[in-house]
Short mmCIF file of C-alpha atoms and ligand atoms in Angstrom, two decimals:
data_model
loop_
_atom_site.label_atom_id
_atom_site.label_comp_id
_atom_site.label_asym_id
_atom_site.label_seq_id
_atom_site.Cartn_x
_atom_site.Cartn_y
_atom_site.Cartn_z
CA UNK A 20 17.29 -31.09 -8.17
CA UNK A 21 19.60 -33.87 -6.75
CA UNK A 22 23.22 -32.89 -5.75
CA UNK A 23 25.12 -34.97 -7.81
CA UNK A 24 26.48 -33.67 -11.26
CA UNK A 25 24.54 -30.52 -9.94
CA UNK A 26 26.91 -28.93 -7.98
CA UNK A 27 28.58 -26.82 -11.53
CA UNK A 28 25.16 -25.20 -12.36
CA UNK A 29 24.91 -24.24 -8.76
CA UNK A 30 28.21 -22.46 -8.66
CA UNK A 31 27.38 -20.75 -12.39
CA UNK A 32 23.65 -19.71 -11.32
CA UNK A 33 25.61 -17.99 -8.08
CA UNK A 34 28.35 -16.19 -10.43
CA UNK A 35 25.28 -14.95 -12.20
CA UNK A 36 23.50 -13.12 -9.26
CA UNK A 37 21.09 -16.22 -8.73
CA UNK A 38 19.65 -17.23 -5.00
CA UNK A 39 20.42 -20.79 -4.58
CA UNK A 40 19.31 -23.10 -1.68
CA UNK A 41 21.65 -26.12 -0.75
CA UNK A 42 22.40 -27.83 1.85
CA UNK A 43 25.09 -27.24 5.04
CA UNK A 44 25.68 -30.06 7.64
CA UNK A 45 23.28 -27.50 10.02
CA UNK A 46 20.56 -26.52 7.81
CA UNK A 47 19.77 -25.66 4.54
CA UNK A 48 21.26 -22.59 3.62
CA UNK A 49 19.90 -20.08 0.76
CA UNK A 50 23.43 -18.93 -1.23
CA UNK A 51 23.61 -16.24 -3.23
CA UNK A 52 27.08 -14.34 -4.36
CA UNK A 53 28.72 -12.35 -1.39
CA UNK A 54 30.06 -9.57 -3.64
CA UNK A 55 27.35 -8.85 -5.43
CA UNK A 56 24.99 -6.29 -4.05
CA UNK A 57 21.74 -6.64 -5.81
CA UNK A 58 21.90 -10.74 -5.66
CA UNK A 59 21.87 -9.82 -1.60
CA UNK A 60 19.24 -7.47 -1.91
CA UNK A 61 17.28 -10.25 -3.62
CA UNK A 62 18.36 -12.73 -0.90
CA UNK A 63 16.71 -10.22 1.43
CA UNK A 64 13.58 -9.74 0.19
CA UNK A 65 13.24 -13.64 -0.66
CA UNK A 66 13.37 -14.25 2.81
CA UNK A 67 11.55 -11.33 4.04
CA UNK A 68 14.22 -10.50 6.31
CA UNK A 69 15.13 -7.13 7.33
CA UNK A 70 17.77 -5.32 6.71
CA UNK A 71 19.54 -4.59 9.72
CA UNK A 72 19.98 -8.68 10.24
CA UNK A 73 23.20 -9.28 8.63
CA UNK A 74 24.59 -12.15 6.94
CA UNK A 75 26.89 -15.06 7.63
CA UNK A 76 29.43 -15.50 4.44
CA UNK A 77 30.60 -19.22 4.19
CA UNK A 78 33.87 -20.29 2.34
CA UNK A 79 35.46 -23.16 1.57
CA UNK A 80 38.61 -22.75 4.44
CA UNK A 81 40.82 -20.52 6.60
CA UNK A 82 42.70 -18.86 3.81
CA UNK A 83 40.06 -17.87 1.72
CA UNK A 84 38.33 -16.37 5.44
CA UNK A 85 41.28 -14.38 6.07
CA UNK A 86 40.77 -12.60 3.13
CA UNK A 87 37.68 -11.66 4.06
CA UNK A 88 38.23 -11.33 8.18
CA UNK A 89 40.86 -10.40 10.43
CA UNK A 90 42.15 -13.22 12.65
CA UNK A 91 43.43 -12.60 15.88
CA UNK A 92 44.82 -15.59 18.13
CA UNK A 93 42.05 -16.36 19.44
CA UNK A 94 39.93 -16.80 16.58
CA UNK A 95 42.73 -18.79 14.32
CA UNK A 96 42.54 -21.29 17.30
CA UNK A 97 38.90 -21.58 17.02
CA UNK A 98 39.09 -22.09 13.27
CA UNK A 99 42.20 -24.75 13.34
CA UNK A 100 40.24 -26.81 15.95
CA UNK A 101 36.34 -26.76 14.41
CA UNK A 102 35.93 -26.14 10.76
CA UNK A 103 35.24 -27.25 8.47
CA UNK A 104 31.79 -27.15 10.89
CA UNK A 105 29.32 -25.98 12.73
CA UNK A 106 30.61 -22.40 14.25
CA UNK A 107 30.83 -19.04 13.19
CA UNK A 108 32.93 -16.52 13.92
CA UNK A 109 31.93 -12.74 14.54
CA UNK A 110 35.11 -10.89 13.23
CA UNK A 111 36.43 -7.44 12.37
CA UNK A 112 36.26 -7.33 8.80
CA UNK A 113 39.45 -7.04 6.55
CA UNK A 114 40.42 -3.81 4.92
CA UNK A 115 39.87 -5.18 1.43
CA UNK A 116 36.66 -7.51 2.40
CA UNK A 117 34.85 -8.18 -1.11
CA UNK A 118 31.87 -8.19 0.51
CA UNK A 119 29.30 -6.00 0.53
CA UNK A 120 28.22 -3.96 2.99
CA UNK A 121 24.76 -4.90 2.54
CA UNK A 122 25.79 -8.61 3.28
CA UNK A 123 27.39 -7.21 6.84
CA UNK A 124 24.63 -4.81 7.00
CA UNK A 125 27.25 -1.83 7.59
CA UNK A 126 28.95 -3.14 10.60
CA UNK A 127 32.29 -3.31 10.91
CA UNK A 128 32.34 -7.11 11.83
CA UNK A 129 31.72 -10.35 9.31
CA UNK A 130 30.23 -13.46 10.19
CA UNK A 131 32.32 -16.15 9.00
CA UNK A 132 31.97 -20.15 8.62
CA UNK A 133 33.57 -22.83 6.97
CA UNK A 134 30.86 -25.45 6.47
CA UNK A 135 31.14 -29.29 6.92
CA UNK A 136 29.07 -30.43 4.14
CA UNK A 137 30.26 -32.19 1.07
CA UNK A 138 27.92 -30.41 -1.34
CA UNK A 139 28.18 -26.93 0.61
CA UNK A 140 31.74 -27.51 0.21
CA UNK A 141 31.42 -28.26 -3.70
CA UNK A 142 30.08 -25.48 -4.21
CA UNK A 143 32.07 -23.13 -2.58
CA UNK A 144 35.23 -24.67 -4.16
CA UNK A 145 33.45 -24.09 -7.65
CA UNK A 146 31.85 -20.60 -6.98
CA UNK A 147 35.72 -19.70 -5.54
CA UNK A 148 34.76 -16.72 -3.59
CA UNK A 149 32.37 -15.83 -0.45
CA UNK A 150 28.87 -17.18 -0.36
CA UNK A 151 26.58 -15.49 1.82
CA UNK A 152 24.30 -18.59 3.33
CA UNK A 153 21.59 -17.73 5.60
CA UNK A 154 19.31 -19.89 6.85
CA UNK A 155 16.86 -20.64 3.76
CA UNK A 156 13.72 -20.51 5.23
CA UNK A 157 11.18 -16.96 5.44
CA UNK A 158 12.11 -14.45 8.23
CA UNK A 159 10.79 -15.58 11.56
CA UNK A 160 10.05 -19.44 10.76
CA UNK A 161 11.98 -22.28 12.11
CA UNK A 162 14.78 -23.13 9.64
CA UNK A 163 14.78 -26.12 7.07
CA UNK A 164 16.53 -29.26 7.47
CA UNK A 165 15.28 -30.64 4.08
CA UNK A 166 14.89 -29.52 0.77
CA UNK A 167 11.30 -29.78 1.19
CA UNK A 168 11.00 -27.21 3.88
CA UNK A 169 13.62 -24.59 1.59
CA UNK A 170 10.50 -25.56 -0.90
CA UNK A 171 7.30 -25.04 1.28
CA UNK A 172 8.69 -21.70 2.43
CA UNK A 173 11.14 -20.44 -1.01
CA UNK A 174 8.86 -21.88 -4.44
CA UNK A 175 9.02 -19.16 -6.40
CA UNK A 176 11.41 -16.91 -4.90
CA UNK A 177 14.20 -18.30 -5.28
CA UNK A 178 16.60 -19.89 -8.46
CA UNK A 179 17.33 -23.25 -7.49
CA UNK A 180 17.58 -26.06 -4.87
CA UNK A 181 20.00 -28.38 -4.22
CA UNK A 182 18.79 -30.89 -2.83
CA UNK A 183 21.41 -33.01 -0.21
CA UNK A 184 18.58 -35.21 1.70
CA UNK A 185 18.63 -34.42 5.82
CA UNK A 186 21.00 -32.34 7.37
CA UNK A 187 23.29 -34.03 9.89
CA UNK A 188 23.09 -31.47 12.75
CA UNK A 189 19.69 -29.82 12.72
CA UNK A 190 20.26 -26.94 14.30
CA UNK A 191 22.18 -23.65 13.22
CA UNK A 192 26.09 -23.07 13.80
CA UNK A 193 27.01 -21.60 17.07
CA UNK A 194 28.01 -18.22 16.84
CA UNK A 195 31.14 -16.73 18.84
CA UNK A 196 32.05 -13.08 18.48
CA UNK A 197 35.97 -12.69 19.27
CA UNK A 198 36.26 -9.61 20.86
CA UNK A 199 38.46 -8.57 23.59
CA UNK A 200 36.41 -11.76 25.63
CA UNK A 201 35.54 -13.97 23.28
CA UNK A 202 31.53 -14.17 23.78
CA UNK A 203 28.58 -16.46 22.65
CA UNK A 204 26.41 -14.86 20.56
CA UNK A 205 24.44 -17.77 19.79
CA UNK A 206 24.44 -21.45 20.86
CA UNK A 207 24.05 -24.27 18.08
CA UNK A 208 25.41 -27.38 16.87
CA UNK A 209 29.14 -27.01 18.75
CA UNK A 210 28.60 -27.29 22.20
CA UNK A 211 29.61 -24.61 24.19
CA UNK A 212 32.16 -26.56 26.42
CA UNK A 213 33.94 -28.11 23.54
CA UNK A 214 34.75 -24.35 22.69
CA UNK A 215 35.78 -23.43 26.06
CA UNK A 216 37.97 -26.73 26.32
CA UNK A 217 40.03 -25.56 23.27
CA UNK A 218 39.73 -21.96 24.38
CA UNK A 219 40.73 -22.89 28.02
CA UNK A 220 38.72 -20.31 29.14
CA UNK A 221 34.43 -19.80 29.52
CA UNK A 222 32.77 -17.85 26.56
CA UNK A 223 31.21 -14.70 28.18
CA UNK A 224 28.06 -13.66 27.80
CA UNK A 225 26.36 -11.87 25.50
CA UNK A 226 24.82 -8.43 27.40
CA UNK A 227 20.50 -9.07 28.12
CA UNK A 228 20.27 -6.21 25.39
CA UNK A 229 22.55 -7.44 23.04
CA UNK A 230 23.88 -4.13 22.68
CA UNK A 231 27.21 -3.04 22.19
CA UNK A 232 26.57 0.42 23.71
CA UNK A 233 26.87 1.90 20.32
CA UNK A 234 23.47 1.21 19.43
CA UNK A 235 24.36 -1.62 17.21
CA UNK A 236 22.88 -5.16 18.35
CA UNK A 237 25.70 -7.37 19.20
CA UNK A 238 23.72 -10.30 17.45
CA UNK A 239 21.15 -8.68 15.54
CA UNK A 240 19.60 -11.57 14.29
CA UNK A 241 18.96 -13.54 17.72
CA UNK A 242 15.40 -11.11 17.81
CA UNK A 243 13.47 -12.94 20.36
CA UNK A 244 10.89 -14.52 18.36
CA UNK A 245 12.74 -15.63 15.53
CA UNK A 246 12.09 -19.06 15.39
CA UNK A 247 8.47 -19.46 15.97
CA UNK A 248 5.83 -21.81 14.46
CA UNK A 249 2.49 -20.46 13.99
CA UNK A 250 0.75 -22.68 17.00
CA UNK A 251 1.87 -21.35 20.43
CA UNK A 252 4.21 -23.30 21.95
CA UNK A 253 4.23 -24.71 25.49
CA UNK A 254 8.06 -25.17 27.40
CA UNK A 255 8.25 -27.70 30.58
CA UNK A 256 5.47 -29.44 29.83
CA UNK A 257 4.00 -31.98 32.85
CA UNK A 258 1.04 -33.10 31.63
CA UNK A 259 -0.91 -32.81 28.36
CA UNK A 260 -4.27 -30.99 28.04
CA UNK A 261 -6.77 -32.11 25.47
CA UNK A 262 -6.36 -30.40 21.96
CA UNK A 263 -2.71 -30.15 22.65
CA UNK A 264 -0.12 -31.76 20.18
CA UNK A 265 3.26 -33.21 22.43
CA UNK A 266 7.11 -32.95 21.39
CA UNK A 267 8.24 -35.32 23.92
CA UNK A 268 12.09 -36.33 24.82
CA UNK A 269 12.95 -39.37 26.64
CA UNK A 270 10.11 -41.60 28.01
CA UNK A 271 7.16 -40.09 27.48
CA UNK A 272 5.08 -40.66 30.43
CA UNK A 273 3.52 -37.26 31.40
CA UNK A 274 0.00 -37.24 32.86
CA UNK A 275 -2.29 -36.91 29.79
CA UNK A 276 0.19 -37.95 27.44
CA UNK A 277 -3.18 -40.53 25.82
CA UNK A 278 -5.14 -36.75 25.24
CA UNK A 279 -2.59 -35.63 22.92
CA UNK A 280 -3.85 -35.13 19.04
CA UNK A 281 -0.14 -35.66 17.89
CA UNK A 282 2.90 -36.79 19.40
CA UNK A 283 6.12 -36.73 18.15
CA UNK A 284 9.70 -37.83 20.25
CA UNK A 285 12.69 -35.80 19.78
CA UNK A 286 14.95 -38.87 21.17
CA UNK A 287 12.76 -41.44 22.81
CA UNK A 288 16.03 -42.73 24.19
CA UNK A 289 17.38 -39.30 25.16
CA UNK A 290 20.05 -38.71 23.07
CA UNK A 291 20.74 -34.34 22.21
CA UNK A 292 22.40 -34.85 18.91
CA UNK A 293 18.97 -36.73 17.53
CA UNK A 294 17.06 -34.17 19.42
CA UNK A 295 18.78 -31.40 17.47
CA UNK A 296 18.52 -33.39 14.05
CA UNK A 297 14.72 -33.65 14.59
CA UNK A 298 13.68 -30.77 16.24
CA UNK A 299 12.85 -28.29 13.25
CA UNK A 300 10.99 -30.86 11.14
CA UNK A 301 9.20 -31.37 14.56
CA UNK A 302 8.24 -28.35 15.05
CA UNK A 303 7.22 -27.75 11.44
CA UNK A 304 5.03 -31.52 11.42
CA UNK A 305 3.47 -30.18 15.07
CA UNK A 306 2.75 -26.89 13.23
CA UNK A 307 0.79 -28.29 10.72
CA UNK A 308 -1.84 -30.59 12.82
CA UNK A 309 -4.54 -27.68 14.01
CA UNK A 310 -3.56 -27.94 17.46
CA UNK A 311 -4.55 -25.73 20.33
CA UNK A 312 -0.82 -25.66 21.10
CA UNK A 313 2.38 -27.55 20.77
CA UNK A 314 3.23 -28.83 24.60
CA UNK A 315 7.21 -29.04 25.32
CA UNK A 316 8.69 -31.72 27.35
CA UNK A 317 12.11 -30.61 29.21
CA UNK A 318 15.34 -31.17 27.67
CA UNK A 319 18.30 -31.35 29.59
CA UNK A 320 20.20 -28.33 29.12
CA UNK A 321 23.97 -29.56 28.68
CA UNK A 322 26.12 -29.84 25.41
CA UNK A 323 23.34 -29.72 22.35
CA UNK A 324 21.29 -28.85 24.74
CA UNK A 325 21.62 -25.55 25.22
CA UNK A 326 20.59 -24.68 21.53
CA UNK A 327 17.77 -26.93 21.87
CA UNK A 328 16.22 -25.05 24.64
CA UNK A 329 17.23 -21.83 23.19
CA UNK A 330 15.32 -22.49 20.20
CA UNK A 331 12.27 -23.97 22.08
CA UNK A 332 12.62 -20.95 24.00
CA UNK A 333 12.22 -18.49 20.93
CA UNK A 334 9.49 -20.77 19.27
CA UNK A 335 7.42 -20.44 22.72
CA UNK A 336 7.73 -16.23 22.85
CA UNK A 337 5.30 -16.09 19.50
CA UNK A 338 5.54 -14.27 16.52
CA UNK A 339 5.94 -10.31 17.02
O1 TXA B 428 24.26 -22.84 10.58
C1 TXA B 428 24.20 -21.70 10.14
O2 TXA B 428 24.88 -20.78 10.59
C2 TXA B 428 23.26 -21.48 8.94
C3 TXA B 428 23.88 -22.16 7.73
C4 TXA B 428 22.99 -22.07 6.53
O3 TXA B 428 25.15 -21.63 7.44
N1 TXA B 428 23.06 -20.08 8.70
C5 TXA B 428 22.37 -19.29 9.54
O4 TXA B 428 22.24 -17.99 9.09
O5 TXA B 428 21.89 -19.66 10.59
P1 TXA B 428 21.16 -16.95 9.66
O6 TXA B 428 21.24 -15.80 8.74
O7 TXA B 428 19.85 -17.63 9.80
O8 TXA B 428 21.73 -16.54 11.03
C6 TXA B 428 22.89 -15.72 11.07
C7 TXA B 428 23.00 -15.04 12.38
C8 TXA B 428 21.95 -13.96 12.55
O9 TXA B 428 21.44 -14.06 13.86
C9 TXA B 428 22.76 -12.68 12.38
O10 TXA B 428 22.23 -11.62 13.10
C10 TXA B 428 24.10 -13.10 12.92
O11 TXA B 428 24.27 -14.40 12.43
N2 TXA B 428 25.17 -12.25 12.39
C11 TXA B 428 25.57 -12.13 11.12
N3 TXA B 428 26.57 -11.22 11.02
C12 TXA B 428 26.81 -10.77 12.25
C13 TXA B 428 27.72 -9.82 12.81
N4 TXA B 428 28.59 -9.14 12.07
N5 TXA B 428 27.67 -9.61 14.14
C14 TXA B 428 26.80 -10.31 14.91
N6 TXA B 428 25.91 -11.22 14.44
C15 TXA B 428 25.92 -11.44 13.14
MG1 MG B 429 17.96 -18.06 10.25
#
């Protein structure tokens, strides 16, 4: 289904409890009414995720999020300076939050984003309330960046897709949970120092256990093989063994590189922001070629960089 002239029955088909994929300027996302409890518990089992993993609920802009979240100043000055876009902010969750608790899967906090994408943002503006928007690919696999990945993983579990062609940014929005130090939860598609230039301050860090001490995870869903393709995946490649398929960045002129069985380039001319645009279809083409194993090349680890690697890092720890 194309986007245009689409974007009304996507907003109805949400009002009436349906799961619908569309796009976000990160990745597709897999909508499905925030407030309605049995549409989430749908949205769960579509994607085979677990329970405990809570949501991220996207509206259209800061008002309609401060119904749903309580702002301190922190966290207003994060939201004036980046969304619409491609953060999301961890939050204490308003008194009268019509959310369910399913969505927030009983925590006191909300995940909140604004997305950057003119048919997210169509929808959303229809719909008129929170959409919960989760990545829309199955629990544990890298997350779509086309409608035909939402498809390959979703046919047949799922109400609808909008399709919106490519996204722009690739990978997922970079999560900051504003507590007493505002702290990364997980790096994406805002670079961490343009957050800590508006924030004049450095994002802390989330603990190794993600635990807030209460037994809740701080960032439940950041398990640490959630984005992992079925062929194990090699980091820091320096040369190429026969059998194995290469996602290269930069030049690619490791020893071996002639033994590959695939090779695909990230950004032959080294650029983060096309590395992050192609990586998931990368990994998902790699995935698909019967290779002994998909061999990394290093990317540089500043700006876009850090999600890169932090992905690459997940895909390489297997599936659990
Ligand atoms: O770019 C994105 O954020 C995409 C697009 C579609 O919006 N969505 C996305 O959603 O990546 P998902 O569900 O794949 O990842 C949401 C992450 C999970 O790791 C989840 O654990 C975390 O957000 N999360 C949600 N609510 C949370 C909360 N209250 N506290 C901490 N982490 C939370
Ligand atoms: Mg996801």
């Amino acid at each position: 289904m194309s986007a245009a002239g689409n974007i009304a029955r996507a907003a109805e088909s949400i009002r009436e409890g349906k799961l619908v994929a569309f796009p976000t300027e990160t990745v597709y996302g897999l909508g499905a009414d925030a407030a309605n409890a049995p549409a989430i518990a749908r949205l769960y089992e579509a994607k085979g995720r677990p329970f405990f993993n809570p949501l991220i609920a996207t509206v259209g802009d800061i008002a309609a999020a401060m119904k749903i979240a309580r702002f301190d100043a922190t966290a207003t000055r994060l939201a004036k300076a980046f969304w619409p876009g491609p953060l999301t902010l961890v939050l204490p969750k308003a008194r009268d939050c019509a959310v369910a608790d399913l969505a927030t899967a009983g925590l006191d906090t909300i995940a909140v984003r604004v997305p950057a994408h003119p048919v997210a943002c169509a929808i959303l503006r229809a719909f008129g309330g929170p959409v919960v928007a989760p990545s829309a690919n199955l629990s544990g696999h890298v997350s779509p960046t086309t409608a035909a990945h939402v498809q390959s993983d979703l046919a047949g579990r799922i109400d609808l897709i909008v399709d919106g062609g490519a996204v722009t940014v690739g990978v997922e929005s970079t999560i900051v949970g504003c507590f007493d130090a505002p702290m990364l939860l997980r790096p994406g598609g805002l670079p961490r120092d343009e957050i800590e230039r508006v924030l004049g301050r450095q994002l802390a860090r989330p603990p190794e256990d993600t635990d807030n001490g209460a037994g809740q995870p701080l960032a439940p869903g950041m398990l640490a093989s959630h984005y992992a393709p079925r062929t194990p995946v090699r980091l820091n490649a320096e040369r190429i063994e026969s059998g194995e398929a290469l996602l290269a960045f930069g030049p690619a002129s490791l020893a071996g590189v002639g033994k590959a069985s695939a090779v695909l380039n990230l950004s032959a001319r080294g650029d983060l922001a096309e590395a992050a645009a192609n990586l998931f279809s990368y990994l998902r083409a790699l995935d698909g070629k019967g290779a002994r194993t998909i061999a990394v090349m290093p990317v540089p680890h500043h700006g876009l960089g850090e999600a890169i690697n932090d992905r690459l890092r997940r895909a390489a720890m297997g599936r659990e």
